[in-house]
Amino acid sequence: MKVLIIEDEHKIANAIKKGLEQESFSVDVAFDGELGFDLASSEDYDAIVLDLMLPKLNGLELCRRLRQEENVHTPILMLTAKGQLEDRVNGLNAGADDYLAKPFAFTELLARIRALSRRPKQLLNDVLVCRNLTCNTRDFEVRRAGKKINLSKKEFALLEYFLRYQGKVLTKNQIINAVWNYDSDILPNTVEVYVGYLRNKIDRPFKNKEPLIQTVRGFGYKMG
Ligand code: CA
């Protein structure tokens, strides 16, 4: 387990580092937001502990940029000042996965980090795989049996959702909520149309292979 701590208060950062190392974690520390951002976007961590108030780049902005610009989905535990509900909401909106109010007990922090790092890897990975299809969510490249497949933005979002939940039956309403905005007027029929587009690209040209998208009659669809 490798953890990155981004915290400018040396005392807190060092205490967390020491505690985690005693639990056999490997730990990197960044004392400002810029270094933290560089490390978080270039190294592979199982979890990030991120302070909100940081010099050079604050925790919210750092989190938002990691998620949106770098497409880094490492679980983030955000540290906030006690009772600042707004900070927590902002943190979760910016892409943090959990938060912990200061001051906190180390055992609480440890439990939260363990819980975050246990989340299914498929939800965090950049490259999603189903049999001989690969989907790279960093550069939006999709290949099946080595052959490159061009998808529209919506088709890609649909494929990504299927891949992240492969093996599970997804209803049309679940698909609408995940791929389209809640407020858009999408009919279940539209899902069928888009699943059709996607099948035309990822399944039909590979006729000798078993289709990746299965229809589960009366329920929805399943991938894999
Ligand atoms: Ca701070």
mmCIF file of C-alpha atoms and ligand atoms in Angstrom:
data_model
loop_
_atom_site.group_PDB
_atom_site.id
_atom_site.type_symbol
_atom_site.label_atom_id
_atom_site.label_comp_id
_atom_site.label_asym_id
_atom_site.label_seq_id
_atom_site.Cartn_x
_atom_site.Cartn_y
_atom_site.Cartn_z
ATOM 1 C CA MET A 1 0.000 0.000 0.000
ATOM 2 C CA LYS A 2 1.395 3.309 -1.066
ATOM 3 C CA VAL A 3 -0.060 6.538 0.294
ATOM 4 C CA LEU A 4 0.595 10.183 -0.533
ATOM 5 C CA ILE A 5 0.124 12.784 2.198
ATOM 6 C CA ILE A 6 -0.329 16.377 1.050
ATOM 7 C CA GLU A 7 -0.257 18.532 4.160
ATOM 8 C CA ASP A 8 1.670 21.705 4.945
ATOM 9 C CA GLU A 9 1.618 21.293 8.716
ATOM 10 C CA HIS A 10 4.801 19.313 9.199
ATOM 11 C CA LYS A 11 3.787 18.027 12.597
ATOM 12 C CA ILE A 12 0.549 16.513 11.329
ATOM 13 C CA ALA A 13 2.114 15.198 8.108
ATOM 14 C CA ASN A 14 4.976 13.537 9.961
ATOM 15 C CA ALA A 15 2.687 12.007 12.566
ATOM 16 C CA ILE A 16 0.494 10.461 9.855
ATOM 17 C CA LYS A 17 3.567 9.247 7.961
ATOM 18 C CA LYS A 18 5.029 7.605 11.048
ATOM 19 C CA GLY A 19 1.726 5.960 11.949
ATOM 20 C CA LEU A 20 1.154 4.609 8.442
ATOM 21 C CA GLU A 21 4.710 3.323 8.163
ATOM 22 C CA GLN A 22 4.181 1.377 11.374
ATOM 23 C CA GLU A 23 1.273 -0.275 9.565
ATOM 24 C CA SER A 24 3.704 -1.207 6.730
ATOM 25 C CA PHE A 25 2.460 1.434 4.300
ATOM 26 C CA SER A 26 4.897 3.128 2.003
ATOM 27 C CA VAL A 27 4.440 6.894 2.372
ATOM 28 C CA ASP A 28 5.369 10.008 0.396
ATOM 29 C CA VAL A 29 4.811 13.497 1.798
ATOM 30 C CA ALA A 30 4.320 16.789 -0.029
ATOM 31 C CA PHE A 31 4.255 19.973 2.051
ATOM 32 C CA ASP A 32 2.616 22.136 -0.606
ATOM 33 C CA GLY A 33 -0.113 21.766 -3.208
ATOM 34 C CA GLU A 34 2.077 22.040 -6.281
ATOM 35 C CA LEU A 35 4.442 19.246 -5.300
ATOM 36 C CA GLY A 36 1.452 17.230 -4.162
ATOM 37 C CA PHE A 37 -0.220 17.661 -7.522
ATOM 38 C CA ASP A 38 2.955 16.643 -9.390
ATOM 39 C CA LEU A 39 3.383 13.502 -7.305
ATOM 40 C CA ALA A 40 -0.301 12.566 -7.406
ATOM 41 C CA SER A 41 -0.430 12.859 -11.191
ATOM 42 C CA SER A 42 2.841 11.051 -11.914
ATOM 43 C CA GLU A 43 3.100 8.289 -9.295
ATOM 44 C CA ASP A 44 0.773 5.394 -8.529
ATOM 45 C CA TYR A 45 -0.789 5.599 -5.068
ATOM 46 C CA ASP A 46 -3.465 3.500 -3.398
ATOM 47 C CA ALA A 47 -4.796 6.534 -1.555
ATOM 48 C CA ILE A 48 -4.128 10.243 -1.044
ATOM 49 C CA VAL A 49 -4.583 12.183 2.195
ATOM 50 C CA LEU A 50 -5.198 15.759 1.143
ATOM 51 C CA ASP A 51 -5.344 18.840 3.355
ATOM 52 C CA LEU A 52 -7.711 21.583 2.267
ATOM 53 C CA MET A 53 -5.676 24.704 3.083
ATOM 54 C CA LEU A 54 -2.330 24.428 1.336
ATOM 55 C CA PRO A 55 0.274 26.860 0.022
ATOM 56 C CA LYS A 56 0.684 27.249 -3.789
ATOM 57 C CA LEU A 57 -2.365 25.174 -4.732
ATOM 58 C CA ASN A 58 -5.286 24.550 -2.380
ATOM 59 C CA GLY A 59 -6.768 21.127 -1.788
ATOM 60 C CA LEU A 60 -10.032 21.764 -3.634
ATOM 61 C CA GLU A 61 -8.348 23.020 -6.771
ATOM 62 C CA LEU A 62 -5.771 20.239 -6.610
ATOM 63 C CA CYS A 63 -8.514 17.640 -6.328
ATOM 64 C CA ARG A 64 -10.547 19.124 -9.162
ATOM 65 C CA ARG A 65 -7.532 19.287 -11.478
ATOM 66 C CA LEU A 66 -6.474 15.721 -10.689
ATOM 67 C CA ARG A 67 -9.916 14.376 -11.513
ATOM 68 C CA GLN A 68 -10.799 16.567 -14.474
ATOM 69 C CA GLU A 69 -7.523 17.412 -16.165
ATOM 70 C CA GLU A 70 -5.304 14.456 -15.302
ATOM 71 C CA ASN A 71 -8.050 11.826 -15.070
ATOM 72 C CA VAL A 72 -6.443 10.493 -11.884
ATOM 73 C CA HIS A 73 -8.943 8.534 -9.793
ATOM 74 C CA THR A 74 -6.834 7.568 -6.810
ATOM 75 C CA PRO A 75 -9.102 7.609 -3.730
ATOM 76 C CA ILE A 76 -8.775 10.913 -1.875
ATOM 77 C CA LEU A 77 -9.419 11.463 1.825
ATOM 78 C CA MET A 78 -9.728 15.186 2.432
ATOM 79 C CA LEU A 79 -8.809 16.782 5.739
ATOM 80 C CA THR A 80 -11.027 19.699 6.721
ATOM 81 C CA ALA A 81 -11.312 22.006 9.698
ATOM 82 C CA LYS A 82 -13.888 20.876 12.203
ATOM 83 C CA GLY A 83 -17.493 21.800 11.521
ATOM 84 C CA GLN A 84 -16.970 23.429 8.140
ATOM 85 C CA LEU A 85 -19.771 21.658 6.378
ATOM 86 C CA GLU A 86 -19.401 23.778 3.281
ATOM 87 C CA ASP A 87 -15.768 22.713 2.876
ATOM 88 C CA ARG A 88 -16.751 19.076 3.054
ATOM 89 C CA VAL A 89 -19.481 19.488 0.468
ATOM 90 C CA ASN A 90 -17.102 21.398 -1.786
ATOM 91 C CA GLY A 91 -14.476 18.715 -1.295
ATOM 92 C CA LEU A 92 -16.826 15.930 -2.272
ATOM 93 C CA ASN A 93 -18.022 17.962 -5.255
ATOM 94 C CA ALA A 94 -14.426 18.491 -6.358
ATOM 95 C CA GLY A 95 -13.937 14.729 -6.459
ATOM 96 C CA ALA A 96 -12.775 13.737 -2.973
ATOM 97 C CA ASP A 97 -14.065 10.343 -1.838
ATOM 98 C CA ASP A 98 -14.237 10.943 1.886
ATOM 99 C CA TYR A 99 -13.339 13.605 4.426
ATOM 100 C CA LEU A 100 -12.104 13.729 7.974
ATOM 101 C CA ALA A 101 -12.411 16.747 10.272
ATOM 102 C CA LYS A 102 -9.379 17.946 12.197
ATOM 103 C CA PRO A 103 -8.452 17.109 14.861
ATOM 104 C CA PHE A 104 -8.853 13.395 14.263
ATOM 105 C CA ALA A 105 -7.708 10.189 15.888
ATOM 106 C CA PHE A 106 -5.094 8.295 13.902
ATOM 107 C CA THR A 107 -7.117 5.070 14.167
ATOM 108 C CA GLU A 108 -10.007 6.837 12.432
ATOM 109 C CA LEU A 109 -7.732 8.001 9.612
ATOM 110 C CA LEU A 110 -6.309 4.510 9.227
ATOM 111 C CA ALA A 111 -9.776 2.959 9.040
ATOM 112 C CA ARG A 112 -10.862 5.478 6.386
ATOM 113 C CA ILE A 113 -7.753 4.884 4.259
ATOM 114 C CA ARG A 114 -8.215 1.116 4.453
ATOM 115 C CA ALA A 115 -11.867 1.443 3.439
ATOM 116 C CA LEU A 116 -11.010 3.710 0.487
ATOM 117 C CA SER A 117 -8.244 1.488 -0.825
ATOM 118 C CA ARG A 118 -10.567 -1.523 -0.766
ATOM 119 C CA ARG A 119 -12.876 -0.003 -3.340
ATOM 120 C CA PRO A 120 -13.055 -2.088 -6.498
ATOM 121 C CA LYS A 121 -10.041 -1.379 -8.677
ATOM 122 C CA GLN A 122 -12.136 -1.487 -11.826
ATOM 123 C CA LEU A 123 -13.811 1.733 -10.669
ATOM 124 C CA LEU A 124 -10.468 3.502 -10.493
ATOM 125 C CA ASN A 125 -8.483 2.104 -13.389
ATOM 126 C CA ASP A 126 -7.602 4.160 -16.448
ATOM 127 C CA VAL A 127 -7.558 1.168 -18.750
ATOM 128 C CA LEU A 128 -10.697 -0.934 -18.657
ATOM 129 C CA VAL A 129 -10.692 -4.395 -20.154
ATOM 130 C CA CYS A 130 -13.329 -6.890 -21.190
ATOM 131 C CA ARG A 131 -11.959 -9.948 -22.964
ATOM 132 C CA ASN A 132 -10.150 -8.636 -26.052
ATOM 133 C CA LEU A 133 -11.544 -5.102 -25.797
ATOM 134 C CA THR A 134 -9.539 -2.359 -24.099
ATOM 135 C CA CYS A 135 -10.737 1.125 -23.323
ATOM 136 C CA ASN A 136 -8.256 3.766 -22.231
ATOM 137 C CA THR A 137 -10.079 6.510 -20.333
ATOM 138 C CA ARG A 138 -7.026 8.779 -20.423
ATOM 139 C CA ASP A 139 -6.664 9.136 -24.176
ATOM 140 C CA PHE A 140 -10.117 7.760 -25.123
ATOM 141 C CA GLU A 141 -8.646 4.999 -27.232
ATOM 142 C CA VAL A 142 -10.759 1.885 -27.699
ATOM 143 C CA ARG A 143 -9.473 -1.294 -29.309
ATOM 144 C CA ARG A 144 -10.901 -4.723 -29.883
ATOM 145 C CA ALA A 145 -8.602 -7.541 -30.993
ATOM 146 C CA GLY A 146 -6.006 -4.828 -31.591
ATOM 147 C CA LYS A 147 -8.241 -2.935 -34.023
ATOM 148 C CA LYS A 148 -8.887 0.703 -33.190
ATOM 149 C CA ILE A 149 -12.539 1.709 -32.815
ATOM 150 C CA ASN A 150 -13.771 5.282 -33.093
ATOM 151 C CA LEU A 151 -16.634 6.196 -30.786
ATOM 152 C CA SER A 152 -18.634 9.372 -30.281
ATOM 153 C CA LYS A 153 -18.480 11.003 -26.860
ATOM 154 C CA LYS A 154 -21.789 9.494 -25.768
ATOM 155 C CA GLU A 155 -20.913 6.043 -27.082
ATOM 156 C CA PHE A 156 -17.648 6.224 -25.174
ATOM 157 C CA ALA A 157 -19.406 7.209 -21.946
ATOM 158 C CA LEU A 158 -21.818 4.338 -22.402
ATOM 159 C CA LEU A 159 -19.007 1.862 -23.036
ATOM 160 C CA GLU A 160 -17.055 3.126 -20.030
ATOM 161 C CA TYR A 161 -20.094 2.675 -17.801
ATOM 162 C CA PHE A 162 -20.699 -0.869 -19.078
ATOM 163 C CA LEU A 163 -17.043 -1.734 -18.518
ATOM 164 C CA ARG A 164 -16.897 -0.366 -14.990
ATOM 165 C CA TYR A 165 -19.914 -2.454 -14.047
ATOM 166 C CA GLN A 166 -19.257 -5.475 -16.222
ATOM 167 C CA GLY A 167 -20.996 -8.664 -15.190
ATOM 168 C CA LYS A 168 -23.810 -6.665 -13.597
ATOM 169 C CA VAL A 169 -27.242 -6.187 -15.150
ATOM 170 C CA LEU A 170 -27.821 -2.473 -15.758
ATOM 171 C CA THR A 171 -31.332 -1.133 -16.222
ATOM 172 C CA LYS A 172 -32.092 1.542 -18.780
ATOM 173 C CA ASN A 173 -32.828 3.997 -15.975
ATOM 174 C CA GLN A 174 -29.459 3.311 -14.350
ATOM 175 C CA ILE A 175 -27.810 3.871 -17.695
ATOM 176 C CA ILE A 176 -29.681 7.143 -18.239
ATOM 177 C CA ASN A 177 -28.666 8.402 -14.799
ATOM 178 C CA ALA A 178 -25.025 7.487 -15.305
ATOM 179 C CA VAL A 179 -24.489 8.506 -18.908
ATOM 180 C CA TRP A 180 -26.909 11.380 -19.394
ATOM 181 C CA ASN A 181 -27.650 14.215 -17.003
ATOM 182 C CA TYR A 182 -30.445 13.752 -14.518
ATOM 183 C CA ASP A 183 -32.210 16.776 -15.887
ATOM 184 C CA SER A 184 -32.149 15.831 -19.541
ATOM 185 C CA ASP A 185 -35.279 14.333 -21.059
ATOM 186 C CA ILE A 186 -33.953 10.993 -22.166
ATOM 187 C CA LEU A 187 -36.346 8.160 -22.891
ATOM 188 C CA PRO A 188 -35.476 4.485 -22.367
ATOM 189 C CA ASN A 189 -35.845 4.239 -26.130
ATOM 190 C CA THR A 190 -32.810 6.508 -26.572
ATOM 191 C CA VAL A 191 -30.717 4.058 -24.551
ATOM 192 C CA GLU A 192 -31.711 1.299 -26.977
ATOM 193 C CA VAL A 193 -30.667 3.476 -29.891
ATOM 194 C CA TYR A 194 -27.256 4.212 -28.372
ATOM 195 C CA VAL A 195 -26.667 0.614 -27.347
ATOM 196 C CA GLY A 196 -27.386 -0.187 -30.992
ATOM 197 C CA TYR A 197 -24.752 2.323 -32.156
ATOM 198 C CA LEU A 198 -22.248 0.862 -29.731
ATOM 199 C CA ARG A 199 -22.970 -2.709 -30.810
ATOM 200 C CA ASN A 200 -22.470 -1.704 -34.425
ATOM 201 C CA LYS A 201 -18.948 -0.645 -33.529
ATOM 202 C CA ILE A 202 -17.726 -3.039 -30.865
ATOM 203 C CA ASP A 203 -19.654 -6.249 -31.614
ATOM 204 C CA ARG A 204 -20.945 -6.421 -35.218
ATOM 205 C CA PRO A 205 -17.520 -6.137 -36.919
ATOM 206 C CA PHE A 206 -16.310 -9.055 -34.769
ATOM 207 C CA LYS A 207 -18.939 -11.575 -35.807
ATOM 208 C CA ASN A 208 -16.874 -14.645 -35.036
ATOM 209 C CA LYS A 209 -16.529 -13.518 -31.413
ATOM 210 C CA GLU A 210 -19.174 -13.681 -28.725
ATOM 211 C CA PRO A 211 -20.884 -10.283 -28.349
ATOM 212 C CA LEU A 212 -19.734 -8.206 -25.372
ATOM 213 C CA ILE A 213 -23.090 -6.517 -24.776
ATOM 214 C CA GLN A 214 -25.872 -8.915 -23.804
ATOM 215 C CA THR A 215 -29.548 -8.023 -23.647
ATOM 216 C CA VAL A 216 -31.190 -9.224 -20.450
ATOM 217 C CA ARG A 217 -34.808 -9.377 -21.476
ATOM 218 C CA GLY A 218 -37.133 -7.357 -19.260
ATOM 219 C CA PHE A 219 -34.237 -5.875 -17.260
ATOM 220 C CA GLY A 220 -31.627 -4.162 -19.357
ATOM 221 C CA TYR A 221 -28.107 -4.967 -20.467
ATOM 222 C CA LYS A 222 -25.017 -6.678 -19.237
ATOM 223 C CA MET A 223 -21.447 -6.553 -20.451
ATOM 224 C CA GLY A 224 -19.115 -9.505 -20.420
HETATM 225 CA CA CA B 1 -3.016 23.309 5.919
#
